[in-house]
XYZ file of C-alpha atoms in Angstrom:
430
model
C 109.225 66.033 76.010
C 107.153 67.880 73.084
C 103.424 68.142 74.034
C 100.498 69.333 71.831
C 99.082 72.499 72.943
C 95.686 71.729 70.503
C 95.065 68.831 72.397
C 95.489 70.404 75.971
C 93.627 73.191 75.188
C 90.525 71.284 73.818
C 91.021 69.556 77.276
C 92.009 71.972 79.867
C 89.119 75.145 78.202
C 86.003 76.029 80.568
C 82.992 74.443 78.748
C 81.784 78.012 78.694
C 84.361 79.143 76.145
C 84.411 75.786 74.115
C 82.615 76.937 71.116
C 85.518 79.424 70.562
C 88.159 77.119 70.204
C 88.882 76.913 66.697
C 88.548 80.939 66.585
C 88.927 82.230 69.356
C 89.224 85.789 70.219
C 92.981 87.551 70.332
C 94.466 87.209 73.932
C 91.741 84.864 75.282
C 94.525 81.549 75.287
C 98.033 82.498 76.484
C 101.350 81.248 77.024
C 103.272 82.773 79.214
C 106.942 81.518 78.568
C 110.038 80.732 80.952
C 108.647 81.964 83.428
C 110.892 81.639 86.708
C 107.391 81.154 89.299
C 107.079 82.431 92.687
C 104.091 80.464 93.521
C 104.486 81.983 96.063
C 106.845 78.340 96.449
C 109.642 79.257 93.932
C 108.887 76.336 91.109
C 111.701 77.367 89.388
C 111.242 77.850 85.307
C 108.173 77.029 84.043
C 105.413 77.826 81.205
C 102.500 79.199 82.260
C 98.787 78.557 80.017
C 95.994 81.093 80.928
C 92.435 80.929 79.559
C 89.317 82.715 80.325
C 90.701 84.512 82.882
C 92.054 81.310 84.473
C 95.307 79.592 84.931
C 95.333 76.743 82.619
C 97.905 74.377 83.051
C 101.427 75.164 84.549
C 104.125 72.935 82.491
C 107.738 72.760 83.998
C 110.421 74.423 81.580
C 111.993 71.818 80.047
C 109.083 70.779 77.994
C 108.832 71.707 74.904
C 106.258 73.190 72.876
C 104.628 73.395 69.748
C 104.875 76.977 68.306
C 103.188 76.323 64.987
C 100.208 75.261 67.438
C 100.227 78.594 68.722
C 100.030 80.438 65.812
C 97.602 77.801 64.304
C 95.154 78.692 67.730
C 95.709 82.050 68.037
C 97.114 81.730 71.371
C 99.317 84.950 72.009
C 102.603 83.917 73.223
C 104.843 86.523 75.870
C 108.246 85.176 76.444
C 109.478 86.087 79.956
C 113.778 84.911 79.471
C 113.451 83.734 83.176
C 112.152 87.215 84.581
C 110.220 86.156 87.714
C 106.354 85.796 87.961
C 104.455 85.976 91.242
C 100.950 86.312 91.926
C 98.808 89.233 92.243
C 99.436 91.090 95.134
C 96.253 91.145 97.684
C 95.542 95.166 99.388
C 93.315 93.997 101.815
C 92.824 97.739 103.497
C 92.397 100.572 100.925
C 90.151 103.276 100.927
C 87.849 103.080 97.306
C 86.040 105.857 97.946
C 88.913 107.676 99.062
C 89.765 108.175 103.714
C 91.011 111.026 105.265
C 88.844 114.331 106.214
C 90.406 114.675 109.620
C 91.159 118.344 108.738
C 88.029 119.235 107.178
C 86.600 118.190 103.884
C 89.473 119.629 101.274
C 91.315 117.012 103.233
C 89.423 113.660 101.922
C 91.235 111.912 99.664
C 89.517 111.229 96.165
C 88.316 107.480 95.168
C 91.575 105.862 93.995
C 91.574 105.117 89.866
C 92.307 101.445 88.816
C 95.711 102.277 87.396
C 97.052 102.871 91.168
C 96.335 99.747 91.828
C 97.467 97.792 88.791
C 101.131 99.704 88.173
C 101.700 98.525 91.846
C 100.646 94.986 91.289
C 97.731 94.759 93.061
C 94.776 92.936 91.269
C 92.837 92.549 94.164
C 91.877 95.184 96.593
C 89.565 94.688 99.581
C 87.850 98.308 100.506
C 86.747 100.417 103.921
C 85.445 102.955 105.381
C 87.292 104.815 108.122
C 87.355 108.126 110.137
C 84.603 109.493 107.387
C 81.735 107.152 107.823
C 78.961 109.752 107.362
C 79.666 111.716 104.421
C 80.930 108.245 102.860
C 78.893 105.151 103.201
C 78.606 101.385 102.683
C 76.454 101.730 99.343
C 79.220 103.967 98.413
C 81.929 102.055 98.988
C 80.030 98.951 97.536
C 79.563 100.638 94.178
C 82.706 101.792 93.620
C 84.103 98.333 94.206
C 81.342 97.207 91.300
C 82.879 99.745 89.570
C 86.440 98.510 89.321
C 85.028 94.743 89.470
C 83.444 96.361 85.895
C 87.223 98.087 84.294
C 88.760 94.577 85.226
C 89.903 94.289 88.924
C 88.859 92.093 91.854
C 87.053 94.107 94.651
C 85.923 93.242 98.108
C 84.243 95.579 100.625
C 84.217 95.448 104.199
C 80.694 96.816 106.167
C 81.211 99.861 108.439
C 84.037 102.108 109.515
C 85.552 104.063 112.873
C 82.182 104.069 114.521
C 79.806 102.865 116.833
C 76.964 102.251 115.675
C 78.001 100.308 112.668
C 77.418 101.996 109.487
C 75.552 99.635 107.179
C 73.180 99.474 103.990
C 71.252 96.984 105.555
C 70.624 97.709 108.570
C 73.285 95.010 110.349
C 76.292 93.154 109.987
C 75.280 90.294 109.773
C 72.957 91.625 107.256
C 75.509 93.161 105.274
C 77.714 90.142 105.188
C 75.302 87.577 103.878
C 73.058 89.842 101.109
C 75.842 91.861 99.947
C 77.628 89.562 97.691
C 80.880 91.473 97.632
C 80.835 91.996 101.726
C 83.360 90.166 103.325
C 83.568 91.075 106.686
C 83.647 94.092 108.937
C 85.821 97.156 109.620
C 87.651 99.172 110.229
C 86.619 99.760 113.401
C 88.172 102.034 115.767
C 89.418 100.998 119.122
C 92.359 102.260 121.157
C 92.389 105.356 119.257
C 91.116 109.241 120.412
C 88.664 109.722 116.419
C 86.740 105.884 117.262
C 83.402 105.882 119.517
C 85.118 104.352 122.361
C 83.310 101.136 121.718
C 82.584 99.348 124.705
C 83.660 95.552 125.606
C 80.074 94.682 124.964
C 79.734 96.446 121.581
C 82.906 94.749 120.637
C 82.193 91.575 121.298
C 78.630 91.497 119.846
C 80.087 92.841 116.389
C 82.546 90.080 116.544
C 79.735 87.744 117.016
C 77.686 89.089 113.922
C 80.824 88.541 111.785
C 81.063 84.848 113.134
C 77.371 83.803 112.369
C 77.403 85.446 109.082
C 80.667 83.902 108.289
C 78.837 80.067 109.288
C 75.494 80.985 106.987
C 78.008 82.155 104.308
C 81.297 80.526 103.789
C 82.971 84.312 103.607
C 85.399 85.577 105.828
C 83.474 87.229 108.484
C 86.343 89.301 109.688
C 86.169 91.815 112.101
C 89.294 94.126 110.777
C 89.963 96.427 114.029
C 91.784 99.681 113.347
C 93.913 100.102 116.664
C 95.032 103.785 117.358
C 98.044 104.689 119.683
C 95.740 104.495 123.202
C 97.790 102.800 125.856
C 94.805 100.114 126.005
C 96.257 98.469 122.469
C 94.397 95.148 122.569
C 93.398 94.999 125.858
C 89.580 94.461 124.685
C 90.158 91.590 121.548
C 92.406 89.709 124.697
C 89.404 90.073 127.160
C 87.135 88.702 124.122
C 89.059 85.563 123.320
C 89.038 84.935 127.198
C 85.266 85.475 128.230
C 83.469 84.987 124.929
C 83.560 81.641 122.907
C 84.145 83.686 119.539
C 86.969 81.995 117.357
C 90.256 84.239 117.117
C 90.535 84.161 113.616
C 87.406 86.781 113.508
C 89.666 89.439 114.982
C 91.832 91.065 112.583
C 93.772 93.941 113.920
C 95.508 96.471 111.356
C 98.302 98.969 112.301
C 100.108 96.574 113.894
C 103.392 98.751 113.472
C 102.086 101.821 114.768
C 104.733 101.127 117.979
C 106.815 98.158 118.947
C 104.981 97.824 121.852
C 101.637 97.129 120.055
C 103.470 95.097 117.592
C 104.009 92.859 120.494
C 100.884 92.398 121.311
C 100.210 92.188 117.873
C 102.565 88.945 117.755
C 101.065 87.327 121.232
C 97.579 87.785 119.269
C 99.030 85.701 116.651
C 100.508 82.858 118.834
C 96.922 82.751 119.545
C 95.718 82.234 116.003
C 94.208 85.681 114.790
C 96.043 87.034 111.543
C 97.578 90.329 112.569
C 98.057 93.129 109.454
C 100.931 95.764 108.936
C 100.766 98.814 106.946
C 103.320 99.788 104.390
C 104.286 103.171 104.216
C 103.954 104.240 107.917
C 106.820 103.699 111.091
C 110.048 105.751 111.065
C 110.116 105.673 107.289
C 106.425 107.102 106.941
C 106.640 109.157 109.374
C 105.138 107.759 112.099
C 107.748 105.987 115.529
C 106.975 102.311 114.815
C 108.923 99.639 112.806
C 108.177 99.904 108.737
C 106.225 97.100 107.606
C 109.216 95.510 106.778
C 110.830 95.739 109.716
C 107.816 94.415 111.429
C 107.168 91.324 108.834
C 111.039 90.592 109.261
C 110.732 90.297 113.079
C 107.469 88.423 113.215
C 108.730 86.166 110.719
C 112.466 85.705 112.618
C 110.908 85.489 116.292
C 112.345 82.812 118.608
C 108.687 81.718 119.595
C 107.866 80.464 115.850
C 104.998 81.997 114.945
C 102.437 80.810 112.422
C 103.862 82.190 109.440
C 100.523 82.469 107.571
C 98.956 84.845 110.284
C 100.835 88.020 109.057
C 99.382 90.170 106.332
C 100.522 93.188 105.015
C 98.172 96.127 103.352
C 98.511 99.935 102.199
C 95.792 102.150 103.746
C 95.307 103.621 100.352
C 93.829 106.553 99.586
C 93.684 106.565 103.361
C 95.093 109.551 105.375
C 98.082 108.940 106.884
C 98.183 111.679 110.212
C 99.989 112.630 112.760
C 98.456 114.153 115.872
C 99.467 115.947 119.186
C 99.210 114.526 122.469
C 95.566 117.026 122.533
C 94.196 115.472 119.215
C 95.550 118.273 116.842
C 96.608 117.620 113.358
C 100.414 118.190 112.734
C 101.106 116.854 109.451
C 99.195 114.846 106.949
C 99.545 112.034 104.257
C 97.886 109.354 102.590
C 98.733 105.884 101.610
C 99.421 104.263 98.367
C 99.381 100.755 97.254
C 103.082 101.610 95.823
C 104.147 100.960 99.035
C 103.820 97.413 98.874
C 106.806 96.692 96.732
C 108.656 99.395 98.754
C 108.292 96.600 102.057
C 108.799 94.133 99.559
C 112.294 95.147 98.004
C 113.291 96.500 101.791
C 112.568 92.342 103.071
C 114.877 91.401 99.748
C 117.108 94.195 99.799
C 117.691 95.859 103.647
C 118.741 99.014 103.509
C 119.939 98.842 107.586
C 121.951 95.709 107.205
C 119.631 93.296 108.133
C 119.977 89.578 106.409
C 118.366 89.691 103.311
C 114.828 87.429 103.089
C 114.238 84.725 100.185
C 111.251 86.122 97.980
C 109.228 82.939 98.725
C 109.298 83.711 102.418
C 108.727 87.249 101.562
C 105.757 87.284 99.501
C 102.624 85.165 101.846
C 101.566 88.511 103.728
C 101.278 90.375 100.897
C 99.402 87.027 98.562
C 98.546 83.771 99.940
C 98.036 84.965 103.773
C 95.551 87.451 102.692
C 94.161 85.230 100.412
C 93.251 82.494 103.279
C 92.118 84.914 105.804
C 89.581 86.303 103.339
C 88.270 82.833 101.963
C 89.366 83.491 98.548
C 92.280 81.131 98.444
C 90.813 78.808 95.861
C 91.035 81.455 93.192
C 93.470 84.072 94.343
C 96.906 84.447 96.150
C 99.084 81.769 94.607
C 99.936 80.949 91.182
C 98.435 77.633 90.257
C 96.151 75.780 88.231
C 92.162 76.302 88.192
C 93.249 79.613 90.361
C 92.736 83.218 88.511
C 95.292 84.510 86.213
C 96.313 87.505 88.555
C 99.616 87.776 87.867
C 102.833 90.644 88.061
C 106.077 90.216 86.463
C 109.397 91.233 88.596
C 112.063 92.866 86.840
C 115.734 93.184 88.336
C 116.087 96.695 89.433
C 119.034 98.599 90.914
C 119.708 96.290 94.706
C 115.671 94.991 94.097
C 112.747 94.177 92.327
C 110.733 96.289 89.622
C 106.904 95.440 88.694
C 107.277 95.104 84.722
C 103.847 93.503 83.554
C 100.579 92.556 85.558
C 98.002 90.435 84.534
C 94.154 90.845 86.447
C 91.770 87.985 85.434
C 94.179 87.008 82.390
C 94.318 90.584 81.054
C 97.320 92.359 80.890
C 97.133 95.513 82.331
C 100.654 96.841 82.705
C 102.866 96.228 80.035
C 106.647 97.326 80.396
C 106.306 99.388 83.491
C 103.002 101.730 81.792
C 99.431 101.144 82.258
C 97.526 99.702 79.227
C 94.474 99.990 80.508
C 93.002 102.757 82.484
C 89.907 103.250 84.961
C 87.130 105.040 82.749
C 87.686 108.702 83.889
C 91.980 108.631 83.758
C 93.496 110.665 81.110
């Protein structure tokens, strides 16, 4: 089957970019060739077309095409010999602005440049506030997530941090949420955990209610994302709200999951329940901390006897987040900070276990870190799966010792990684 890439073009261009067909600008048509797509369904080999930043059409590998119509529309052409394409992964808990500060301010953690993000193929990144919510602050945080919006990635913010009262620019949630058009939700905020205000049921549960109303009058997420600390309380106060208060379960969004197996299974029961529960990569036994790894944790939600929704998992970074580890008295011990990196180090540990575990399909493996986040935040008509009308947010796998290499990512049909370096760099990297 031979098809003519002129004539789908013409067809398949926004109207907005019409008058630039005949001449169009280098790189702004693209065909992305045998292509073996993780969608994240595996679709096997296809050809991918991406214009304006979009994904164009998606034709299955045994058609053929027209390569003098390539050349003749200037359509740049990247042949991928069956290499496998998945969509841009979704960090749905880094710190723009940079976290930490927990022992004293040479310890916060500088605002994370775009090429962190991009060389671990992440083209969308949603951003908080946590333990520093005074020195930092929401207009802050909402600027630098304009900023890397501007240098070519997609940003989110959430309103808030650790505290009680809510930091906001606004003056509310709910404010926050439906006039700041990059506010998604709320969080992280603190519970179970010695550095949070000790919010009370009552503070809890009207925060959650904010997020829900300004979730109705907007069509965004309206999250609550709920930092939980190592307090023997764990969830006690989201499984008090979902049993006196009429507020939906998908509002609460806890994060840490894996901090210890025991609130992992709460974490799980929350699930069952229908709240999306998140896991950070980098931290348990691996990072540092006595929990399961995120992959260890992903693996046994996604095993478990009781069949859990498998699109109520999600699985983030804490970047640029501190990553500490206290005394039983509150003391610092030791100190990191996250990195989106560790993504595809949970990813190749689900494809590849290290401990003998069975090894996980990529298409099972890659929802929480793409499509799950993508339909918890109410972006899932443009971002977490590779298909047409969607954004061209795309990353390249490479085969790579027992896993997977990132080799090429694409943000908004811009290639920002090509072979493994950074093309393109956040205004102020050398």
């Amino acid at each position: 089957m031979r098809l003519s890439l002129k004539l789908l073009v013409s067809l398949l261009l926004p109207t907005s970019c019409s008058l630039q067909i005949k001449t169009p600008p280098p790189n702004m048509i693209q065909l992305i060739k045998n292509a073996d797509v993780y969608a994240p369904a595996h679709l096997g080999l296809c050809h991918v077309l991406v214009g304006c930043g979009k994904i164009m059409k998606i034709f299955p590998g045994n058609v053929s095409l027209h390569d003098e119509t390539v050349l003749d529309l200037n359509i740049s052409s990247k042949d991928l010999n069956g290499k496998k394409l998945i969509p841009g992964l979704i960090d749905g808990h880094v710190h723009l602005t940079g976290g930490g500060g927990e022992a004293g301010f040479k310890t916060s953690v500088p605002p994370i440049p775009l090429s962190n993000f991009t060389l671990a193929g992440v083209t969308t990144a949603v951003g908080v506030l946590g333990t520093d919510d005074c020195v930092r602050s929401t207009a802050s945080l909402l600027a630098r997530a304009r900023g890397l919006r501007e240098e070519g990635l997609s940003s989110y913010i959430l309103t808030g941090g650790y505290h009680v009262p809510v930091t906001t620019l606004t003056g509310s949630v709910k404010g926050d949420i439906v006039h700041l058009d990059l506010c998604i939700g709320c969080g992280e905020l603190a519970i179970s955990d010695h550095r949070s205000s000790q919010p009370t049921f009552d503070e809890l549960v009207r925060i959650a209610g904010d997020c829900h109303v300004a979730h109705l009058m907007t069509g965004k997420a309206g999250t609550l994302h709920l930092h939980m600390g190592t307090g023997e309380r764990r969830m006690q106060m989201v499984k008090r709200a979902l049993q006196e208060t009429e507020i939906p379960s998908r509002i609460f969004n806890p994060t840490h999951c894996n901090r210890n197996f025991a609130l992992l299974e709460e974490a799980m029961e929350l699930a069952s329940l229908g709240a999306t529960i998140d896991v950070t990569a980098g931290t348990g036994k691996k990072g540092g901390g006595g929990g399961p790894t995120a992959a260890e944790a992903i693996r046994k939600y996604i095993t478990d006897d009781r069949k859990l929704p498998q699109d109520k998992i999600t699985c983030s970074s804490d970047a640029g987040g501190s990553i500490p580890t206290f005394d039983e008295q509150g003391n610092l011990l030791r100190l990191g900070y996250g990195t989106s990196a560790n993504l595809l180090v949970a990813i190749n540990e689900l494809l590849s276990p290290s401990d003998g575990s069975e090894s996980l399909p990529l298409e099972a493996v890659l929802p929480p870190f793409t499509s799950n986040w993508a339909s918890l935040l109410k972006i899932d008509d443009r971002k977490g799966k590779i298909a047409e009308g969607c954004d061209a947010d795309l990353v390249v796998l490479e085969e790579s010792g027992d896993g997977v290499a990132i080799s090429d990512v694409m943000a908004l049909g811009v290639w920002h990684v090509v072979d493994g370096k950074a093309v393109i760099k956040g205004t102020f990297e050398s």
